PDB file of C-alpha atoms in Angstrom:
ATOM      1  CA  UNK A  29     -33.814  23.600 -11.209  1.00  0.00           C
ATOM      2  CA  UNK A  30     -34.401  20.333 -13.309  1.00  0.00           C
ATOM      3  CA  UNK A  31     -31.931  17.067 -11.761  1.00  0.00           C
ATOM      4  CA  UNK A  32     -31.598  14.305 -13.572  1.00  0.00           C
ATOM      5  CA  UNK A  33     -30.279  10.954 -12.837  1.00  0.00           C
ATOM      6  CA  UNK A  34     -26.032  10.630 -13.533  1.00  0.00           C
ATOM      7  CA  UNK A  35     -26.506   7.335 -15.195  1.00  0.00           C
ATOM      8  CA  UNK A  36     -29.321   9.170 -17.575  1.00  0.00           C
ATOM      9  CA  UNK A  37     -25.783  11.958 -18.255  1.00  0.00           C
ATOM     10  CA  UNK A  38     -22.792   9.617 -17.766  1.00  0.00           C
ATOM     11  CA  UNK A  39     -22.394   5.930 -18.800  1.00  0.00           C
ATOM     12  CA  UNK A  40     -21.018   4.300 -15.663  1.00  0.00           C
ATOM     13  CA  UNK A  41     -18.237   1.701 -16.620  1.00  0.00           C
ATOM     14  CA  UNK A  42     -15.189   0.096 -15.482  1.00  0.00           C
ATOM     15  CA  UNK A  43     -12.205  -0.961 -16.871  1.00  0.00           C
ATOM     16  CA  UNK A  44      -9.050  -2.830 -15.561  1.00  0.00           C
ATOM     17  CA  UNK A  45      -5.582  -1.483 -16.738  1.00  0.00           C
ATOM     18  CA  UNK A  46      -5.619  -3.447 -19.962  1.00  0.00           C
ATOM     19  CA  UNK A  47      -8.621  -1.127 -21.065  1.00  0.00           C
ATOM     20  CA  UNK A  48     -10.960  -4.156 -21.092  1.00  0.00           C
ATOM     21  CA  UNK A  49     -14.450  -3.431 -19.247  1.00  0.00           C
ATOM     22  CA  UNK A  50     -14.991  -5.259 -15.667  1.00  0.00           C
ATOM     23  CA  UNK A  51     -18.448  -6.113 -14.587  1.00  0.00           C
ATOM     24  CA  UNK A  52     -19.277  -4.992 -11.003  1.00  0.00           C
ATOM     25  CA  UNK A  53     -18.767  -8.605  -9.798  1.00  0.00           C
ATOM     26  CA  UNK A  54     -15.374  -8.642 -10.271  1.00  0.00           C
ATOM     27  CA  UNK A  55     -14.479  -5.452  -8.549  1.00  0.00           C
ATOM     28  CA  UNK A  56     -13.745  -4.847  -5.219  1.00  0.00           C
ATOM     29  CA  UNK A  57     -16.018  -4.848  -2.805  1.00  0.00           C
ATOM     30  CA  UNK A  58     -14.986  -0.956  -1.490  1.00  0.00           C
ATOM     31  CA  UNK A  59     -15.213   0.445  -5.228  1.00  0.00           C
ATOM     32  CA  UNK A  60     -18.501  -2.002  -5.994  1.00  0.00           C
ATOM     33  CA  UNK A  61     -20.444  -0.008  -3.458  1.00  0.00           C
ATOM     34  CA  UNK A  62     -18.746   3.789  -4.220  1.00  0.00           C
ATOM     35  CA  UNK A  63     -20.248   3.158  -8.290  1.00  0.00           C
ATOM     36  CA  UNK A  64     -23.536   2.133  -6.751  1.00  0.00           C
ATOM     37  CA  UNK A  65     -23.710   5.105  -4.818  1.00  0.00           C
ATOM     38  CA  UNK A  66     -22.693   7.413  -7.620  1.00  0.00           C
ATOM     39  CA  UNK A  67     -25.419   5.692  -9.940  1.00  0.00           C
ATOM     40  CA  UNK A  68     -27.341   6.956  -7.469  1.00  0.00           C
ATOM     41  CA  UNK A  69     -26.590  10.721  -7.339  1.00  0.00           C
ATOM     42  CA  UNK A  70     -29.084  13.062  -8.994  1.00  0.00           C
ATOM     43  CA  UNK A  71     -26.876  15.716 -11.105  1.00  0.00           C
ATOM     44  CA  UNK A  72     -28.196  19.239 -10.535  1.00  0.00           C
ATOM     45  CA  UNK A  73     -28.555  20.830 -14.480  1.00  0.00           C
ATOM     46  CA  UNK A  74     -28.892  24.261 -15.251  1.00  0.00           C
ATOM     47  CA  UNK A  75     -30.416  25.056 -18.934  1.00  0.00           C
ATOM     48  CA  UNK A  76     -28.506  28.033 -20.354  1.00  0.00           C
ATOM     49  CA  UNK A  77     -27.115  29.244 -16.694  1.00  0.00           C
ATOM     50  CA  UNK A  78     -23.479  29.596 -18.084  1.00  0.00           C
ATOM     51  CA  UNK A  79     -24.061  32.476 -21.085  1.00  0.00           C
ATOM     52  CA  UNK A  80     -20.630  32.127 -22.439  1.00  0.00           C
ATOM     53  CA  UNK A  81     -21.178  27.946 -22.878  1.00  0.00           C
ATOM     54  CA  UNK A  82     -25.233  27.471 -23.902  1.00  0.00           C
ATOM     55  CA  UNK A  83     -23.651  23.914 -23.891  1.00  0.00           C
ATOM     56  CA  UNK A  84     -22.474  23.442 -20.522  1.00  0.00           C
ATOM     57  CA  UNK A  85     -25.529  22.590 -17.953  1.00  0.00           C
ATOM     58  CA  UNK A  86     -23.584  21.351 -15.258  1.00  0.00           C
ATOM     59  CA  UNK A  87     -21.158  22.944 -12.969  1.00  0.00           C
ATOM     60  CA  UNK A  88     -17.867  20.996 -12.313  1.00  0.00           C
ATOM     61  CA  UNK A  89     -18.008  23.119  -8.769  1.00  0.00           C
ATOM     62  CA  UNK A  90     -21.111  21.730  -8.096  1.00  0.00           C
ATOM     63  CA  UNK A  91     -20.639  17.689  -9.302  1.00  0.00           C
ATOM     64  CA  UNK A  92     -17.553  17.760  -7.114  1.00  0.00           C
ATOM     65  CA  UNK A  93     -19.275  18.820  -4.601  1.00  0.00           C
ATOM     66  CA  UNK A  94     -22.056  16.271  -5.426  1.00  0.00           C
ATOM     67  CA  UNK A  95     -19.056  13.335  -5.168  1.00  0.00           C
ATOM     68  CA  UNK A  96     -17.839  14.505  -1.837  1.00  0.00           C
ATOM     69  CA  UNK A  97     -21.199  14.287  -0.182  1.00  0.00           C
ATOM     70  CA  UNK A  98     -22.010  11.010  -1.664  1.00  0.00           C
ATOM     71  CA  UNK A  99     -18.438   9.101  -0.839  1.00  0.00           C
ATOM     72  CA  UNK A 100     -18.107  10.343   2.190  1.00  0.00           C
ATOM     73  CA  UNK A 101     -21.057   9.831   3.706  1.00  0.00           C
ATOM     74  CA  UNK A 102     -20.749   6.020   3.217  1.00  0.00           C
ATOM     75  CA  UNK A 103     -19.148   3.890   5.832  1.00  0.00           C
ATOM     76  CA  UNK A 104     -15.915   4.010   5.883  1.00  0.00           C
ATOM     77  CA  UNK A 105     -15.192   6.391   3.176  1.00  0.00           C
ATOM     78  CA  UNK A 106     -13.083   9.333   3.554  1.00  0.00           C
ATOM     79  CA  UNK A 107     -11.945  12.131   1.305  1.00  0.00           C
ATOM     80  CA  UNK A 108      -8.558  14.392   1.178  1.00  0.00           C
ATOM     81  CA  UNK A 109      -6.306  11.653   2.124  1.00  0.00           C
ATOM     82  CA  UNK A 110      -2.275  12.401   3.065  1.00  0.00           C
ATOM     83  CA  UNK A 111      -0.271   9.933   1.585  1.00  0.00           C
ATOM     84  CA  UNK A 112       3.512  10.442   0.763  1.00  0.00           C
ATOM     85  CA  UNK A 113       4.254  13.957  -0.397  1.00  0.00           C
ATOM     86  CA  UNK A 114       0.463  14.145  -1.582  1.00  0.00           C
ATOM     87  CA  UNK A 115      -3.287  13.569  -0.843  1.00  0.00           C
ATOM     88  CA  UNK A 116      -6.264  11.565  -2.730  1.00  0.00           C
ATOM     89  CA  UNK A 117      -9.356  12.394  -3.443  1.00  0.00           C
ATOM     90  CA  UNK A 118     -11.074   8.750  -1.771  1.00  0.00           C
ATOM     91  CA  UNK A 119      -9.832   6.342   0.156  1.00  0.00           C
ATOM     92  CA  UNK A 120     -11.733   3.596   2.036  1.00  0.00           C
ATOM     93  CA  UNK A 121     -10.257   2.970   5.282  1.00  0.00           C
ATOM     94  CA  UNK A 122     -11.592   0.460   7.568  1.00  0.00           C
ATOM     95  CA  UNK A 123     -10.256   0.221  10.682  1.00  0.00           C
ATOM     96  CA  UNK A 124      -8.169   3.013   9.996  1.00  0.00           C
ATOM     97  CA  UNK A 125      -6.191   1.303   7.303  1.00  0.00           C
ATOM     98  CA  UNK A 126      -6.237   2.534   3.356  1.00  0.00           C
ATOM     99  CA  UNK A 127      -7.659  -0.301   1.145  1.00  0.00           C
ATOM    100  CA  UNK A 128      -8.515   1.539  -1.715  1.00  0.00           C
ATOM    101  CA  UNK A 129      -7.339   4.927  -3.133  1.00  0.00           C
ATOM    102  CA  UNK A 130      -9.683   6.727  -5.762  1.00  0.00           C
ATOM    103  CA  UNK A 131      -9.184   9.508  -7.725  1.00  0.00           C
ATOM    104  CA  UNK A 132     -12.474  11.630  -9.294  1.00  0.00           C
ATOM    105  CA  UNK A 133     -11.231  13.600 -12.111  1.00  0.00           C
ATOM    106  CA  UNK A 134     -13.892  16.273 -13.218  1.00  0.00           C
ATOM    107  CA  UNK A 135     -11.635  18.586 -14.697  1.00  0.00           C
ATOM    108  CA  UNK A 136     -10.768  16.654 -17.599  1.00  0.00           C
ATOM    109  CA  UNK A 137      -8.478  14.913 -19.792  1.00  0.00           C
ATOM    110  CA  UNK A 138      -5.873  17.360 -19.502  1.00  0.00           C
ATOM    111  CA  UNK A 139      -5.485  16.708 -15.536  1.00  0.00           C
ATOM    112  CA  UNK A 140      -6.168  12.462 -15.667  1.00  0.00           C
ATOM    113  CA  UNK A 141      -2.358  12.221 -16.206  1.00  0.00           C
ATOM    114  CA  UNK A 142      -1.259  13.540 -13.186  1.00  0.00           C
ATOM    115  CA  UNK A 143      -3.919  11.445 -10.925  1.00  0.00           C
ATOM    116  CA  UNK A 144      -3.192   8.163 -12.756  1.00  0.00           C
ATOM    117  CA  UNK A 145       0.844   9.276 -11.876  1.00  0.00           C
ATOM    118  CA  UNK A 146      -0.419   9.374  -8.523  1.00  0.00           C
ATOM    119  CA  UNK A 147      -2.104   6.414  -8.093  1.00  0.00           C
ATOM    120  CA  UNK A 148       0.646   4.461  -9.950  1.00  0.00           C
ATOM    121  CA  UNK A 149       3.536   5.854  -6.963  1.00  0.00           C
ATOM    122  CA  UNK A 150       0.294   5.060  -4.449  1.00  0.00           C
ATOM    123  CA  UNK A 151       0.354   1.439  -5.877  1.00  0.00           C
ATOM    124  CA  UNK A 152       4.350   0.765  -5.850  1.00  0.00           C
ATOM    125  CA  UNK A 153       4.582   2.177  -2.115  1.00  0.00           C
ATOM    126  CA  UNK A 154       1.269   0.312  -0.669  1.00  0.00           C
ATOM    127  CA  UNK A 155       1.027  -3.247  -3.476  1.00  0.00           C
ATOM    128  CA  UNK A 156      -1.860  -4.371  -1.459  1.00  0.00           C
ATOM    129  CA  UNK A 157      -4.512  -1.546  -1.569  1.00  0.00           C
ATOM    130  CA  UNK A 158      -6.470  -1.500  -4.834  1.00  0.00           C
ATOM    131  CA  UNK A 159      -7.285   1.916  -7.075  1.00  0.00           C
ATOM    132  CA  UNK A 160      -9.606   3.586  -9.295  1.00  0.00           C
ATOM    133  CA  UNK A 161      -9.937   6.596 -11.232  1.00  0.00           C
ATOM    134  CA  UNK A 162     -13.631   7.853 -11.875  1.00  0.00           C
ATOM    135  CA  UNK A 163     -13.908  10.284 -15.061  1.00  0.00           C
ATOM    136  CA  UNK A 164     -17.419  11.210 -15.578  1.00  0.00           C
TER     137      UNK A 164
END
């Protein structure tokens, strides 16, 4: 099994509401360090592994996997969060309080609807937290 390095497969950026691109510096502190860490991850690719898709070299199962390990072993990070009639996929809580909410949406395009719904009800019931939505 080759890995190779996420940024080398996925162009880590960020981007406020408006659609205009946020350097790290102006991000919160919680979601500054959750991109550095997931700059860091090494993606696991398998050359020709999935017969039906030549294409496909890495397994969604897998890189969600990969996410969960990486978020939630930093401080204060914790995944599969209740909140109102739901759950998220991040949250950073310290002291036992929700600061930030992030959705990782592997899936696709077809499912990013539903999380940014999500974090949009998050957002009017808790104003003060900040969100995110990574896409890879």
């Amino acid at each position: 099994m080759d890995s190779a390095p996420l940024e080398a497969s996925v162009l880590v950026r960020s981007f406020d509401f408006a659609g205009r691109e946020v350097p790290s510096e102006g991000l919160p502190s919680p979601l500054r360090s959750a991109l550095g860490r997931i700059e860091s991850l090494r993606l696991p690719i398998y050359p020709g592994a999935w017969p039906k898709n030549p294409a496909r070299e890495v397994s969604s199962v897998l890189l969600n996997e990969l996410f969960y390990v990486g978020i939630t072993a930093m401080r204060d990070w914790t995944a599969e969060i209740e909140i109102g009639n739901g759950r998220i996929d991040f949250g950073h809580t310290p002291g036992g309080e929700l600061d930030h909410a992030m959705e990782v949406e592997i899936g696709g395009s077809s499912r990013l609807d539903s999380d940014i719904l999500k974090l949009c009800m998050i957002k009017r019931e808790l104003p003060e937290i900040t969100l995110s939505i990574v896409a890879p």
